[in-house]
Coordinates of C-alpha atoms in Angstrom, one line a residue:
M1 CA -12.5 -12.1 36.0
L2 CA -12.5 -14.7 33.3
R3 CA -16.2 -15.4 33.9
I4 CA -16.9 -11.7 33.6
S5 CA -14.9 -11.6 30.3
V6 CA -16.9 -14.5 28.9
G7 CA -20.1 -12.8 29.9
A8 CA -19.0 -9.5 28.3
L9 CA -18.3 -11.3 25.0
R10 CA -21.5 -13.2 25.1
D11 CA -23.7 -10.1 25.9
R12 CA -21.9 -7.6 23.7
W13 CA -21.0 -9.9 20.8
Q14 CA -22.1 -7.2 18.2
L15 CA -19.3 -4.9 19.5
F16 CA -16.6 -7.6 19.1
A17 CA -17.8 -9.2 15.8
G18 CA -15.6 -6.9 13.7
A19 CA -12.5 -7.6 15.8
V20 CA -13.1 -11.3 15.6
V21 CA -13.4 -11.1 11.8
A22 CA -10.1 -9.0 11.6
V23 CA -8.3 -11.6 13.8
A24 CA -9.7 -14.5 11.7
L25 CA -8.6 -12.8 8.5
G26 CA -5.1 -12.1 9.9
V27 CA -4.7 -15.7 11.1
G28 CA -5.9 -17.1 7.8
L29 CA -3.6 -14.8 5.8
V30 CA -0.6 -15.5 8.0
Q31 CA -1.1 -19.2 8.0
S32 CA -1.5 -19.4 4.2
A33 CA 1.3 -17.0 3.5
L34 CA 3.8 -18.8 5.7
Q35 CA 2.9 -22.1 4.0
V36 CA 3.5 -20.7 0.6
M37 CA 6.7 -18.9 1.7
A38 CA 8.0 -22.2 3.2
A39 CA 7.3 -23.9 -0.2
T40 CA 9.1 -21.2 -2.1
D41 CA 12.1 -21.4 0.3
R42 CA 12.5 -25.1 -0.6
P43 CA 11.6 -25.2 -4.2
V44 CA 11.4 -28.5 -6.1
L45 CA 12.2 -27.9 -9.7
P46 CA 11.5 -30.5 -12.5
A47 CA 14.4 -31.9 -14.4
G48 CA 15.1 -30.7 -17.9
L49 CA 15.0 -27.0 -17.3
S50 CA 17.7 -24.7 -18.7
G51 CA 19.7 -22.5 -16.4
A52 CA 17.9 -19.4 -17.5
E53 CA 14.5 -21.1 -16.8
R54 CA 15.7 -22.2 -13.4
A55 CA 16.9 -18.7 -12.6
H56 CA 13.7 -17.1 -13.8
I57 CA 11.6 -19.5 -11.6
R58 CA 13.8 -18.8 -8.6
D59 CA 13.4 -15.0 -9.1
G60 CA 9.7 -15.5 -9.2
Y61 CA 9.8 -17.4 -6.0
A62 CA 11.8 -14.6 -4.4
G63 CA 9.3 -12.1 -5.6
A64 CA 6.4 -14.1 -4.3
A65 CA 8.0 -14.4 -0.9
T66 CA 8.6 -10.7 -0.8
L67 CA 5.0 -10.0 -1.6
L68 CA 3.7 -12.4 1.0
G69 CA 6.0 -10.9 3.6
M70 CA 4.6 -7.4 2.9
A71 CA 1.0 -8.8 3.1
V72 CA 1.7 -10.5 6.4
M73 CA 3.1 -7.3 7.9
L74 CA 0.2 -5.2 6.6
A75 CA -2.3 -7.7 7.9
V76 CA -0.8 -7.7 11.4
F77 CA -0.7 -3.9 11.5
L78 CA -4.3 -3.6 10.4
T79 CA -5.5 -6.3 12.8
V80 CA -3.9 -4.6 15.8
F81 CA -5.5 -1.3 14.5
I82 CA -9.0 -2.8 14.4
V83 CA -8.7 -4.6 17.8
S84 CA -7.5 -1.4 19.5
T85 CA -10.3 0.6 18.0
T86 CA -12.9 -2.0 19.1
F87 CA -11.7 -2.1 22.7
G88 CA -11.3 1.7 22.8
F89 CA -15.0 1.9 21.9
T90 CA -16.1 -0.7 24.4
V91 CA -14.3 1.0 27.2
A92 CA -16.1 4.3 26.3
Q93 CA -19.4 2.6 26.2
R94 CA -18.9 0.5 29.4
R95 CA -17.8 3.3 31.7
R96 CA -20.8 2.8 34.1
E97 CA -20.2 -1.0 34.1
L98 CA -16.5 -0.5 34.9
A99 CA -17.4 2.0 37.5
L100 CA -19.8 -0.3 39.3
L101 CA -17.0 -3.0 39.4
R102 CA -14.8 -0.4 41.1
L103 CA -17.6 0.4 43.5
I104 CA -17.9 -3.2 44.6
G105 CA -14.1 -3.5 45.2
A106 CA -12.5 -4.3 41.9
Q107 CA -8.9 -3.0 41.7
R108 CA -7.4 -1.4 38.6
G109 CA -5.3 -4.5 37.9
S110 CA -8.5 -6.5 38.0
L111 CA -10.1 -4.3 35.3
R112 CA -6.9 -4.7 33.1
L113 CA -7.0 -8.5 33.6
M114 CA -10.7 -8.5 32.6
L115 CA -10.1 -6.7 29.3
L116 CA -7.0 -8.8 28.7
G117 CA -9.2 -11.9 29.2
E118 CA -11.7 -10.6 26.7
A119 CA -8.9 -10.0 24.2
L120 CA -7.5 -13.5 24.9
L121 CA -10.9 -15.1 24.3
L122 CA -11.4 -12.9 21.2
G123 CA -8.0 -14.0 19.9
L124 CA -8.7 -17.7 20.5
L125 CA -12.1 -17.4 18.7
G126 CA -10.6 -15.5 15.8
T127 CA -7.8 -18.1 15.6
A128 CA -10.4 -21.0 15.5
V129 CA -12.2 -19.3 12.7
G130 CA -9.1 -18.3 10.9
V131 CA -7.4 -21.7 10.7
P132 CA -9.9 -23.1 8.2
L133 CA -9.7 -19.9 6.3
G134 CA -5.9 -20.4 6.1
V135 CA -6.4 -23.8 4.4
L136 CA -8.6 -22.2 1.7
G137 CA -6.3 -19.2 1.6
T138 CA -3.3 -21.3 0.8
L139 CA -5.0 -22.6 -2.4
A140 CA -6.3 -19.1 -3.3
Q141 CA -2.9 -17.4 -2.8
S142 CA -1.1 -20.2 -4.8
K143 CA -3.5 -19.7 -7.7
L144 CA -3.2 -15.9 -7.5
L145 CA 0.6 -16.0 -7.6
V146 CA 0.5 -18.4 -10.5
S147 CA -1.9 -16.2 -12.4
L148 CA 0.4 -13.2 -11.7
G149 CA 3.3 -15.2 -13.3
M150 CA 5.3 -15.3 -10.1
L151 CA 5.0 -19.0 -9.6
P152 CA 5.0 -21.9 -12.1
H153 CA 1.8 -23.7 -12.9
W154 CA 3.0 -26.9 -11.1
F155 CA 3.5 -25.1 -7.8
K156 CA 2.0 -26.6 -4.7
A157 CA 2.3 -25.6 -1.1
P158 CA 2.3 -28.7 1.2
W159 CA 0.9 -28.6 4.7
D160 CA 3.3 -27.1 7.2
P161 CA 2.5 -27.4 11.0
G162 CA 4.9 -24.6 11.8
A163 CA 2.7 -22.2 9.8
L164 CA -0.3 -23.1 11.9
S165 CA 1.5 -22.6 15.2
A166 CA 2.9 -19.2 14.0
A167 CA -0.6 -18.1 12.8
A168 CA -2.1 -19.1 16.2
V169 CA 0.5 -17.1 18.0
V170 CA -0.1 -14.1 15.8
G171 CA -3.8 -14.3 16.3
V172 CA -3.6 -14.3 20.1
S173 CA -0.8 -11.8 20.3
T174 CA -2.3 -9.2 18.0
A175 CA -5.5 -9.3 20.1
L176 CA -3.5 -8.8 23.3
V177 CA -1.4 -6.1 21.8
G178 CA -4.4 -4.3 20.5
V179 CA -6.1 -4.2 24.0
F180 CA -3.2 -2.7 26.0
A181 CA -4.1 0.9 25.5
A182 CA -7.8 0.4 26.2
A183 CA -7.0 -1.7 29.3
W184 CA -4.8 1.1 30.7
R185 CA -7.6 3.7 30.1
A186 CA -10.1 1.4 31.7
S187 CA -7.9 1.1 34.8
R188 CA -7.9 4.9 35.2
I189 CA -11.7 5.1 35.6
T190 CA -12.8 6.0 39.1
A191 CA -16.3 5.2 40.3
L192 CA -17.4 8.8 40.8
E193 CA -15.8 10.0 37.5
A194 CA -17.5 7.3 35.5
L195 CA -20.9 7.7 37.0
S196 CA -20.9 11.3 36.0
D197 CA -22.3 12.5 32.7
A198 CA -19.9 15.4 32.4
P199 CA -18.3 15.5 29.0
S200 CA -15.0 16.5 30.4
N201 CA -14.8 13.2 32.1
Q202 CA -15.0 11.3 28.8
R203 CA -12.2 12.8 26.9
V204 CA -11.4 11.4 23.5
M205 CA -8.0 12.9 23.2
T206 CA -5.9 11.2 25.9
G207 CA -2.4 12.3 26.8
W208 CA -0.8 9.5 25.0
R209 CA -2.9 10.1 21.9
W210 CA -1.8 13.7 21.9
F211 CA 1.8 12.6 22.3
W212 CA 1.8 10.1 19.5
G213 CA -0.2 12.3 17.2
L214 CA 1.9 15.4 17.6
S215 CA 5.1 13.4 17.4
A216 CA 3.9 11.9 14.1
V217 CA 3.0 15.4 12.9
G218 CA 6.5 16.7 13.8
V219 CA 8.2 13.7 12.0
T220 CA 6.0 14.2 8.9
V221 CA 6.7 17.9 8.7
L222 CA 10.4 17.2 9.1
F223 CA 10.4 14.6 6.3
V224 CA 8.5 17.0 4.0
V225 CA 11.0 19.8 4.7
V226 CA 14.0 17.5 4.1
A227 CA 12.5 16.3 0.8
Q228 CA 12.0 19.8 -0.4
A229 CA 15.5 20.9 0.7
A230 CA 17.1 17.8 -0.9
S231 CA 15.6 18.5 -4.3
D232 CA 16.6 15.0 -5.3
L233 CA 14.4 12.4 -7.0
V234 CA 15.7 9.3 -5.3
A235 CA 15.6 11.0 -1.9
G236 CA 12.0 12.2 -2.7
L237 CA 11.0 8.6 -3.5
M238 CA 12.4 7.2 -0.3
I239 CA 11.0 10.0 1.9
A240 CA 7.6 9.7 0.3
L241 CA 7.3 6.1 1.7
L242 CA 8.1 7.5 5.2
V243 CA 5.7 10.4 4.9
M244 CA 2.8 8.1 4.0
V245 CA 3.2 6.1 7.2
S246 CA 3.9 9.0 9.6
G247 CA 1.2 11.2 8.0
S248 CA -1.4 8.5 8.2
V249 CA -0.5 7.8 11.8
A250 CA -0.6 11.5 12.7
L251 CA -4.0 12.2 11.2
S252 CA -5.5 9.0 12.5
Q253 CA -4.3 9.7 16.0
L254 CA -5.5 13.3 15.8
S255 CA -8.7 12.4 14.0
P256 CA -10.9 13.6 16.9
I257 CA -9.4 17.1 16.2
A258 CA -8.8 16.9 12.5
V259 CA -12.2 15.5 11.5
P260 CA -14.3 18.3 13.1
L261 CA -11.9 20.9 11.7
A262 CA -12.1 19.4 8.2
G263 CA -15.8 19.0 8.7
R264 CA -16.3 22.7 8.6
L265 CA -16.0 22.6 4.9
P266 CA -18.8 20.1 4.1
A267 CA -20.7 21.5 7.0
L268 CA -21.2 24.7 4.9
V269 CA -23.1 22.6 2.4
L270 CA -25.2 20.8 5.0
R271 CA -27.5 23.7 5.6
G272 CA -31.1 24.6 4.7
S273 CA -33.0 21.5 6.1
L274 CA -33.6 19.8 9.4
V275 CA -32.0 16.5 8.3
A276 CA -28.9 18.3 7.0
G277 CA -28.6 20.4 10.1
L278 CA -28.8 17.4 12.4
A279 CA -26.2 15.5 10.3
R280 CA -24.0 18.6 10.4
A281 CA -24.2 18.8 14.2
N282 CA -23.5 15.1 14.6
V283 CA -20.4 15.4 12.4
L284 CA -19.0 18.3 14.3
H285 CA -19.9 17.2 17.9
A286 CA -20.0 13.4 17.9
V287 CA -16.2 13.4 17.8
R288 CA -15.5 9.9 18.9
R289 CA -17.9 8.4 16.4
S290 CA -16.8 10.5 13.5
A291 CA -13.1 9.9 14.2
A292 CA -13.5 6.2 14.5
T293 CA -15.2 6.1 11.1
A294 CA -12.8 8.4 9.4
A295 CA -9.5 7.0 10.8
P296 CA -9.5 3.8 8.7
L297 CA -10.2 5.8 5.6
I298 CA -7.4 8.2 6.3
V299 CA -5.0 5.4 6.6
L300 CA -6.4 3.6 3.5
V301 CA -6.4 6.6 1.3
G302 CA -3.1 8.0 2.5
L303 CA -1.2 4.7 2.0
L304 CA -2.9 3.5 -1.2
L305 CA -2.9 6.9 -3.0
G306 CA 0.6 7.6 -1.8
L307 CA 2.0 4.2 -2.9
W308 CA 0.3 4.2 -6.3
G309 CA 1.3 7.9 -6.9
T310 CA 4.9 7.0 -5.9
F311 CA 5.0 4.0 -8.3
G312 CA 3.3 5.9 -11.0
S313 CA 5.6 8.9 -10.6
L314 CA 8.6 6.6 -10.8
A315 CA 7.2 5.1 -14.1
K316 CA 6.6 8.6 -15.5
A317 CA 10.1 9.7 -14.4
V318 CA 11.6 6.7 -16.2
G319 CA 9.9 7.9 -19.4
E320 CA 10.9 11.5 -18.9
E321 CA 14.5 10.4 -18.2
Q322 CA 14.7 8.3 -21.4
R323 CA 13.1 11.0 -23.4
Q324 CA 15.8 13.5 -22.3
L325 CA 18.7 10.9 -22.7
V326 CA 17.7 9.9 -26.2
T327 CA 18.3 12.5 -29.0
A328 CA 16.7 10.4 -31.8
D329 CA 13.4 11.4 -33.4
L330 CA 11.8 8.0 -34.1
V331 CA 12.0 4.4 -32.9
V332 CA 11.4 1.8 -35.6
S333 CA 11.1 -2.0 -35.3
G334 CA 13.7 -3.8 -37.4
T335 CA 16.5 -2.3 -39.4
V336 CA 16.3 0.9 -41.4
P337 CA 18.1 1.3 -44.8
P338 CA 20.1 4.5 -45.5
A339 CA 18.2 7.5 -46.9
T340 CA 18.9 11.1 -47.6
D341 CA 16.4 12.3 -44.9
I342 CA 18.1 10.2 -42.2
A343 CA 21.1 11.6 -40.4
V344 CA 21.7 8.6 -38.1
A345 CA 20.2 5.1 -37.8
S346 CA 21.3 3.3 -34.6
P347 CA 20.2 -0.3 -34.7
Q348 CA 20.0 -2.2 -31.4
T349 CA 19.7 -6.0 -31.4
T350 CA 18.7 -7.7 -28.1
V351 CA 19.7 -11.3 -27.4
A352 CA 19.9 -13.6 -24.4
I353 CA 23.2 -13.6 -22.5
T354 CA 24.6 -15.7 -19.6
V355 CA 27.4 -14.0 -17.7
R356 CA 29.5 -16.1 -15.2
R357 CA 31.5 -14.1 -12.7
N358 CA 33.3 -15.7 -9.8
R359 CA 30.7 -18.1 -8.4
S360 CA 27.6 -16.3 -9.6
T361 CA 25.7 -16.6 -12.9
V362 CA 23.6 -13.9 -14.4
Y363 CA 20.9 -14.7 -16.9
S364 CA 19.9 -11.5 -18.7
E365 CA 19.9 -9.8 -22.1
A366 CA 22.6 -8.0 -24.1
I367 CA 22.1 -5.2 -26.6
G368 CA 24.2 -5.3 -29.7
I369 CA 25.0 -1.7 -30.7
D370 CA 27.2 0.3 -33.1
P371 CA 29.1 2.6 -30.6
T372 CA 29.4 5.5 -33.0
A373 CA 25.7 5.5 -34.0
W374 CA 24.7 4.9 -30.3
R375 CA 26.6 7.9 -29.1
R376 CA 25.0 10.1 -31.7
T377 CA 21.5 9.2 -30.5
H378 CA 22.2 9.1 -26.7
K379 CA 23.4 11.6 -24.2
L380 CA 24.4 9.0 -21.6
L381 CA 28.2 8.8 -21.2
P382 CA 30.1 6.0 -19.4
R383 CA 31.3 6.8 -15.9
K384 CA 34.3 4.6 -16.5
G385 CA 36.0 3.5 -19.7
S386 CA 34.9 4.4 -23.2
L387 CA 32.4 3.0 -25.7
D388 CA 35.1 3.7 -28.4
R389 CA 36.7 0.4 -27.3
L390 CA 33.5 -1.6 -27.7
T391 CA 34.8 -3.8 -30.6
G392 CA 35.6 -7.4 -31.0
G393 CA 35.4 -9.5 -27.7
T394 CA 34.3 -6.7 -25.4
I395 CA 31.4 -5.7 -23.2
A396 CA 30.0 -2.6 -21.6
I397 CA 28.1 -2.8 -18.3
G398 CA 24.7 -1.0 -18.7
P399 CA 22.8 1.1 -16.1
G400 CA 20.9 -2.0 -14.8
M401 CA 24.1 -3.7 -13.7
S402 CA 26.2 -0.6 -12.9
A403 CA 26.0 -1.1 -9.1
E404 CA 26.8 -4.8 -9.2
G405 CA 30.6 -4.3 -8.7
Y406 CA 31.9 -5.1 -12.2
K407 CA 35.5 -4.0 -12.6
L408 CA 36.8 -2.1 -15.7
N409 CA 39.2 -4.3 -17.8
S410 CA 38.1 -7.5 -16.1
V411 CA 37.3 -10.5 -18.3
L412 CA 33.9 -12.2 -18.1
A413 CA 32.9 -15.6 -19.3
A414 CA 29.7 -15.3 -21.3
T415 CA 27.4 -17.3 -23.5
I416 CA 25.6 -15.5 -26.4
D417 CA 23.3 -17.4 -28.7
G418 CA 24.8 -20.7 -27.5
R419 CA 28.4 -19.5 -28.2
Q420 CA 30.8 -19.3 -25.3
V421 CA 33.0 -16.2 -25.4
K422 CA 35.4 -14.2 -23.2
L423 CA 34.5 -10.6 -23.0
K424 CA 36.6 -7.7 -21.6
V425 CA 34.8 -4.9 -19.7
V426 CA 35.7 -1.7 -21.6
A427 CA 33.0 0.7 -20.2
I428 CA 30.6 1.0 -17.2
L429 CA 27.6 3.3 -17.7
P430 CA 26.1 5.2 -14.8
E431 CA 22.9 4.1 -13.1
T432 CA 19.5 5.3 -14.3
L433 CA 15.9 4.9 -13.2
D434 CA 15.4 2.5 -16.1
I435 CA 16.9 -0.8 -15.1
G436 CA 16.2 -2.6 -18.4
D437 CA 19.6 -2.2 -20.1
N438 CA 22.1 -4.5 -18.4
F439 CA 24.8 -5.3 -21.0
F440 CA 26.0 -3.8 -24.3
V441 CA 28.2 -5.7 -26.8
P442 CA 29.4 -5.0 -30.3
R443 CA 26.6 -5.7 -32.8
A444 CA 28.8 -8.2 -34.6
L445 CA 28.2 -10.6 -31.6
T446 CA 24.4 -10.4 -32.1
P447 CA 23.7 -11.4 -35.7
T448 CA 20.2 -12.6 -34.7
G449 CA 17.8 -11.2 -32.2
R450 CA 15.1 -8.6 -31.7
T451 CA 16.1 -5.4 -33.4
E452 CA 14.8 -1.9 -33.2
T453 CA 16.4 1.2 -34.7
L454 CA 16.7 4.7 -33.3
V455 CA 16.4 7.2 -36.2
K456 CA 17.6 10.8 -36.2
F457 CA 16.4 12.9 -39.1
A458 CA 18.6 15.1 -41.2
D459 CA 18.2 18.9 -40.9
G460 CA 15.5 20.1 -43.2
A461 CA 14.1 16.7 -43.8
D462 CA 10.3 16.2 -44.2
Q463 CA 9.8 14.4 -40.9
T464 CA 6.1 13.8 -41.5
A465 CA 6.7 12.0 -44.8
A466 CA 9.6 10.1 -43.3
K467 CA 7.6 9.0 -40.3
H468 CA 4.8 7.9 -42.6
R469 CA 7.3 5.8 -44.7
L470 CA 9.1 4.2 -41.8
G471 CA 6.3 3.8 -39.3
G472 CA 7.4 3.3 -35.7
R473 CA 6.9 5.4 -32.6
T474 CA 8.1 8.8 -31.5
V475 CA 10.7 8.8 -28.8
A476 CA 8.2 10.3 -26.4
D477 CA 5.8 7.4 -26.9
W478 CA 8.7 4.8 -26.8
A479 CA 10.0 6.3 -23.6
E480 CA 6.6 6.3 -22.0
S481 CA 6.1 2.6 -22.9
R482 CA 9.4 1.8 -21.2
G483 CA 8.2 3.4 -18.0
E484 CA 4.9 1.6 -18.2
A485 CA 6.7 -1.8 -18.8
Q486 CA 8.7 -1.2 -15.6
Q487 CA 5.5 -0.4 -13.7
R488 CA 3.6 -3.5 -14.7
G489 CA 5.5 -5.7 -12.2
N490 CA 4.7 -3.2 -9.4
T491 CA 1.0 -3.1 -10.5
A492 CA 0.4 -6.8 -9.8
I493 CA 2.0 -6.5 -6.3
F494 CA 0.2 -3.3 -5.5
A495 CA -3.2 -4.8 -6.6
V496 CA -2.8 -7.6 -4.0
L497 CA -1.8 -5.2 -1.2
M498 CA -4.6 -2.8 -2.2
G499 CA -7.2 -5.5 -2.1
L500 CA -6.0 -6.6 1.3
A501 CA -6.0 -3.1 2.7
G502 CA -9.4 -2.4 1.2
V503 CA -10.9 -5.5 3.0
Y504 CA -9.4 -4.5 6.3
A505 CA -10.5 -0.9 5.9
A506 CA -14.1 -2.1 5.1
V507 CA -14.1 -4.3 8.3
A508 CA -12.8 -1.4 10.4
V509 CA -15.3 1.1 9.1
V510 CA -18.3 -1.3 9.3
N511 CA -17.1 -2.3 12.8
A512 CA -17.0 1.4 13.9
I513 CA -20.5 2.1 12.6
V514 CA -22.0 -1.0 14.1
M515 CA -20.5 -0.3 17.5
A516 CA -21.6 3.3 17.4
A517 CA -25.2 2.2 16.5
A518 CA -25.3 0.2 19.7
E519 CA -25.2 3.4 21.8
R520 CA -27.4 5.5 19.5
R521 CA -30.7 3.8 20.2
R522 CA -31.6 6.3 22.8
E523 CA -30.4 9.2 20.6
F524 CA -32.6 7.9 17.7
A525 CA -35.6 7.4 20.1
L526 CA -35.3 11.0 21.4
A527 CA -35.2 12.3 17.8
R528 CA -38.3 10.4 16.9
M529 CA -40.1 11.6 20.1
A530 CA -39.1 15.1 19.0
G531 CA -41.1 14.7 15.8
L532 CA -38.8 13.0 13.3
T533 CA -40.0 10.1 11.3
R534 CA -38.1 6.8 11.2
A535 CA -37.1 7.5 7.6
Q536 CA -35.8 10.9 8.6
V537 CA -33.7 9.4 11.4
V538 CA -32.2 6.9 9.0
L539 CA -31.5 9.7 6.5
V540 CA -29.7 11.7 9.2
A541 CA -27.4 8.8 10.0
L542 CA -26.8 8.2 6.3
V543 CA -25.9 11.9 5.5
E544 CA -23.7 12.0 8.6
S545 CA -21.8 8.9 7.6
L546 CA -21.3 9.9 4.0
T547 CA -20.0 13.3 5.1
V548 CA -17.5 11.6 7.3
V549 CA -16.4 9.5 4.3
F550 CA -15.7 12.7 2.4
I551 CA -13.7 14.1 5.3
G552 CA -11.7 10.9 5.8
V553 CA -10.9 10.7 2.0
L554 CA -9.9 14.4 2.1
L555 CA -7.5 14.0 5.0
G556 CA -6.0 10.9 3.4
C557 CA -5.5 12.9 0.2
I558 CA -3.6 15.5 2.2
V559 CA -1.2 12.7 3.4
A560 CA -0.7 11.5 -0.1
A561 CA -0.1 15.0 -1.4
A562 CA 2.5 15.6 1.3
A563 CA 4.2 12.3 0.2
L564 CA 4.2 13.3 -3.4
A565 CA 5.5 16.8 -2.8
G566 CA 9.1 15.7 -2.4
I567 CA 8.9 13.7 -5.7
A568 CA 7.5 16.8 -7.5
T569 CA 10.5 18.9 -6.2
G570 CA 13.0 16.1 -7.1
T571 CA 11.8 15.7 -10.6
A572 CA 11.6 19.5 -11.2
S573 CA 15.3 19.7 -10.0
T574 CA 16.5 16.7 -12.0
Y575 CA 14.6 17.0 -15.2
G576 CA 13.4 20.6 -15.3
V577 CA 9.7 19.6 -15.3
V578 CA 7.4 18.3 -12.5
V579 CA 6.7 14.6 -13.1
V580 CA 4.0 13.4 -10.7
A581 CA 1.3 10.7 -11.3
I582 CA -1.9 11.5 -9.5
P583 CA -4.1 8.3 -9.3
W584 CA -7.5 9.9 -10.1
R585 CA -9.1 6.6 -11.0
L586 CA -7.9 4.9 -7.8
L587 CA -9.2 7.9 -5.8
A588 CA -12.6 7.6 -7.5
L589 CA -12.7 3.9 -6.9
I590 CA -11.9 4.3 -3.2
L591 CA -14.4 7.1 -2.7
G592 CA -17.2 5.3 -4.6
S593 CA -16.6 2.0 -2.7
S594 CA -16.4 3.8 0.6
L595 CA -19.6 5.7 0.0
I596 CA -21.4 2.5 -0.9
V597 CA -20.1 0.4 2.0
V598 CA -20.4 3.1 4.6
G599 CA -23.8 4.3 3.4
A600 CA -25.3 0.9 3.3
T601 CA -24.0 0.0 6.7
A602 CA -25.1 3.3 8.3
A603 CA -28.6 3.1 6.8
G604 CA -28.9 -0.6 7.7
T605 CA -27.8 -0.2 11.3
A606 CA -29.9 2.9 11.8
W607 CA -33.0 1.1 10.4
V608 CA -32.4 -1.8 12.8
A609 CA -31.7 0.5 15.8
T610 CA -35.1 2.3 15.2
K611 CA -37.1 -0.9 14.9
S612 CA -38.4 -0.6 18.5
Q613 CA -40.9 2.0 19.6
P614 CA -39.2 5.1 21.0
I615 CA -41.1 5.0 24.3
S616 CA -39.8 1.5 25.1
L617 CA -36.2 2.8 24.9
L618 CA -36.8 6.0 26.9
G619 CA -38.7 4.2 29.6
G620 CA -35.7 3.5 31.6
R621 CA -31.9 3.5 31.6
E622 CA -29.6 0.6 31.6

């Protein structure tokens, strides 16, 4: 069987090329990521750094390790997805070959071993290609993380043989895991069934596919209902992440059903010409081909739009929360002198602070405030203690540290502007979405620092003239900028994951189109014998593929919308307004890139498939 496996890979290398590329990318990414993660786990820091600098660098190392861990999990998942799609296609295309093996005595176990052998060889080949990529990937990932500010400029990831071994295991194991379902389906083929051309004998929706698809649909619906019933923003954010995954799995598993159903809408447009009519028929009836092309796009769009929409909605919710918590009218840089048109001026001076508690040290920032003025410009009230006591050597725990276990009336050792002080905890504020405010101290403890003043105008004041005199920003603009600042850290992480997912989705889609073209040569030849020109045949394939792109993106948008529905309900219940970020630019980018990649691949493969004369392809059957 191993000799047959080698022959199958050699003779049908076009079908396996995409899977080899996916395994190679996965091996290279895992190897390079593990090397960088090993270096961040054992950091070597230069001498002469302050405690705050060392803590900042260690936080960056932790963030880099988290990002690389997410990238590795995503790469493994997508590699298994592509390998399973590849072997699913090959089993469908090799039914006669597999049936002949059964006729000459091959048992079901032998067919499974043959496909497992093919997957093993594919995994070994992908690993061999991926190891050199991992060496280059280590350098690329290190430079990327340095450019994102997560790692210092002196960072280097030394060679780690353990990373190579782990990557090799991942490469082979992902290939073997991806082939299991296809191997089981191949073993179910009987000689008489496979030699028949009856469509019923070549079902696309298997029993297990129905099971997993419907199960994922049920879970998705349950999550959406729970999110709507909870009417809570935090619950909506958490459930949105689950809906993205379950919804993407559901529609990708049910894509042979969902794609033709969704295809009825663009099919209404594809009327009025021979080319459009053929493309429409192919979309609606070539179920396996359409589903294989649309499934990666459904997963890509559902996950990326859902994640970006969730992060963006969180940023907007931070801004809306701050806008409703702050009752001031204007935020001005620096201090503001008293004036008749100003009712309250609440200065806030930010300085560095080091807090030592038990055996832990926190390097953060403290905001020096006047408690009376602060209360008149803010609605947020302490959940424990009182800001009235914030005088002298005291400290209030802000929303960013509220959940860290600080005790009321406990005494903290702190350093502010190089001065060591003992501060008594007199108040603990509740948690908010904005995690920027960690500590509040009396303004007398912060004589220097970065100051901004929240201004509340007096009744009847000429606010336009006052704003012109003072400058500054409205509270709405200030609140929005705070949300955007919190989002910037997520943006860098998301950009890396988005790029990785985009590469794998492109490989999956191109792989599906190339594999489908291998079995369409006879179909193209029949079309040309029926009177179509070569250009018309290529145009039919192009229109069909672009239509499937629109369908895949549409179904992915449905998944993203279901994920964001809970957030919309949660923000409406919490803030009285719907706060949802819809990533239109990202959607346009994904759609445009997909149309270009899929269109070019479909036209190119159709042009190559129609290179031979039609009569030479119709003269006999393989």
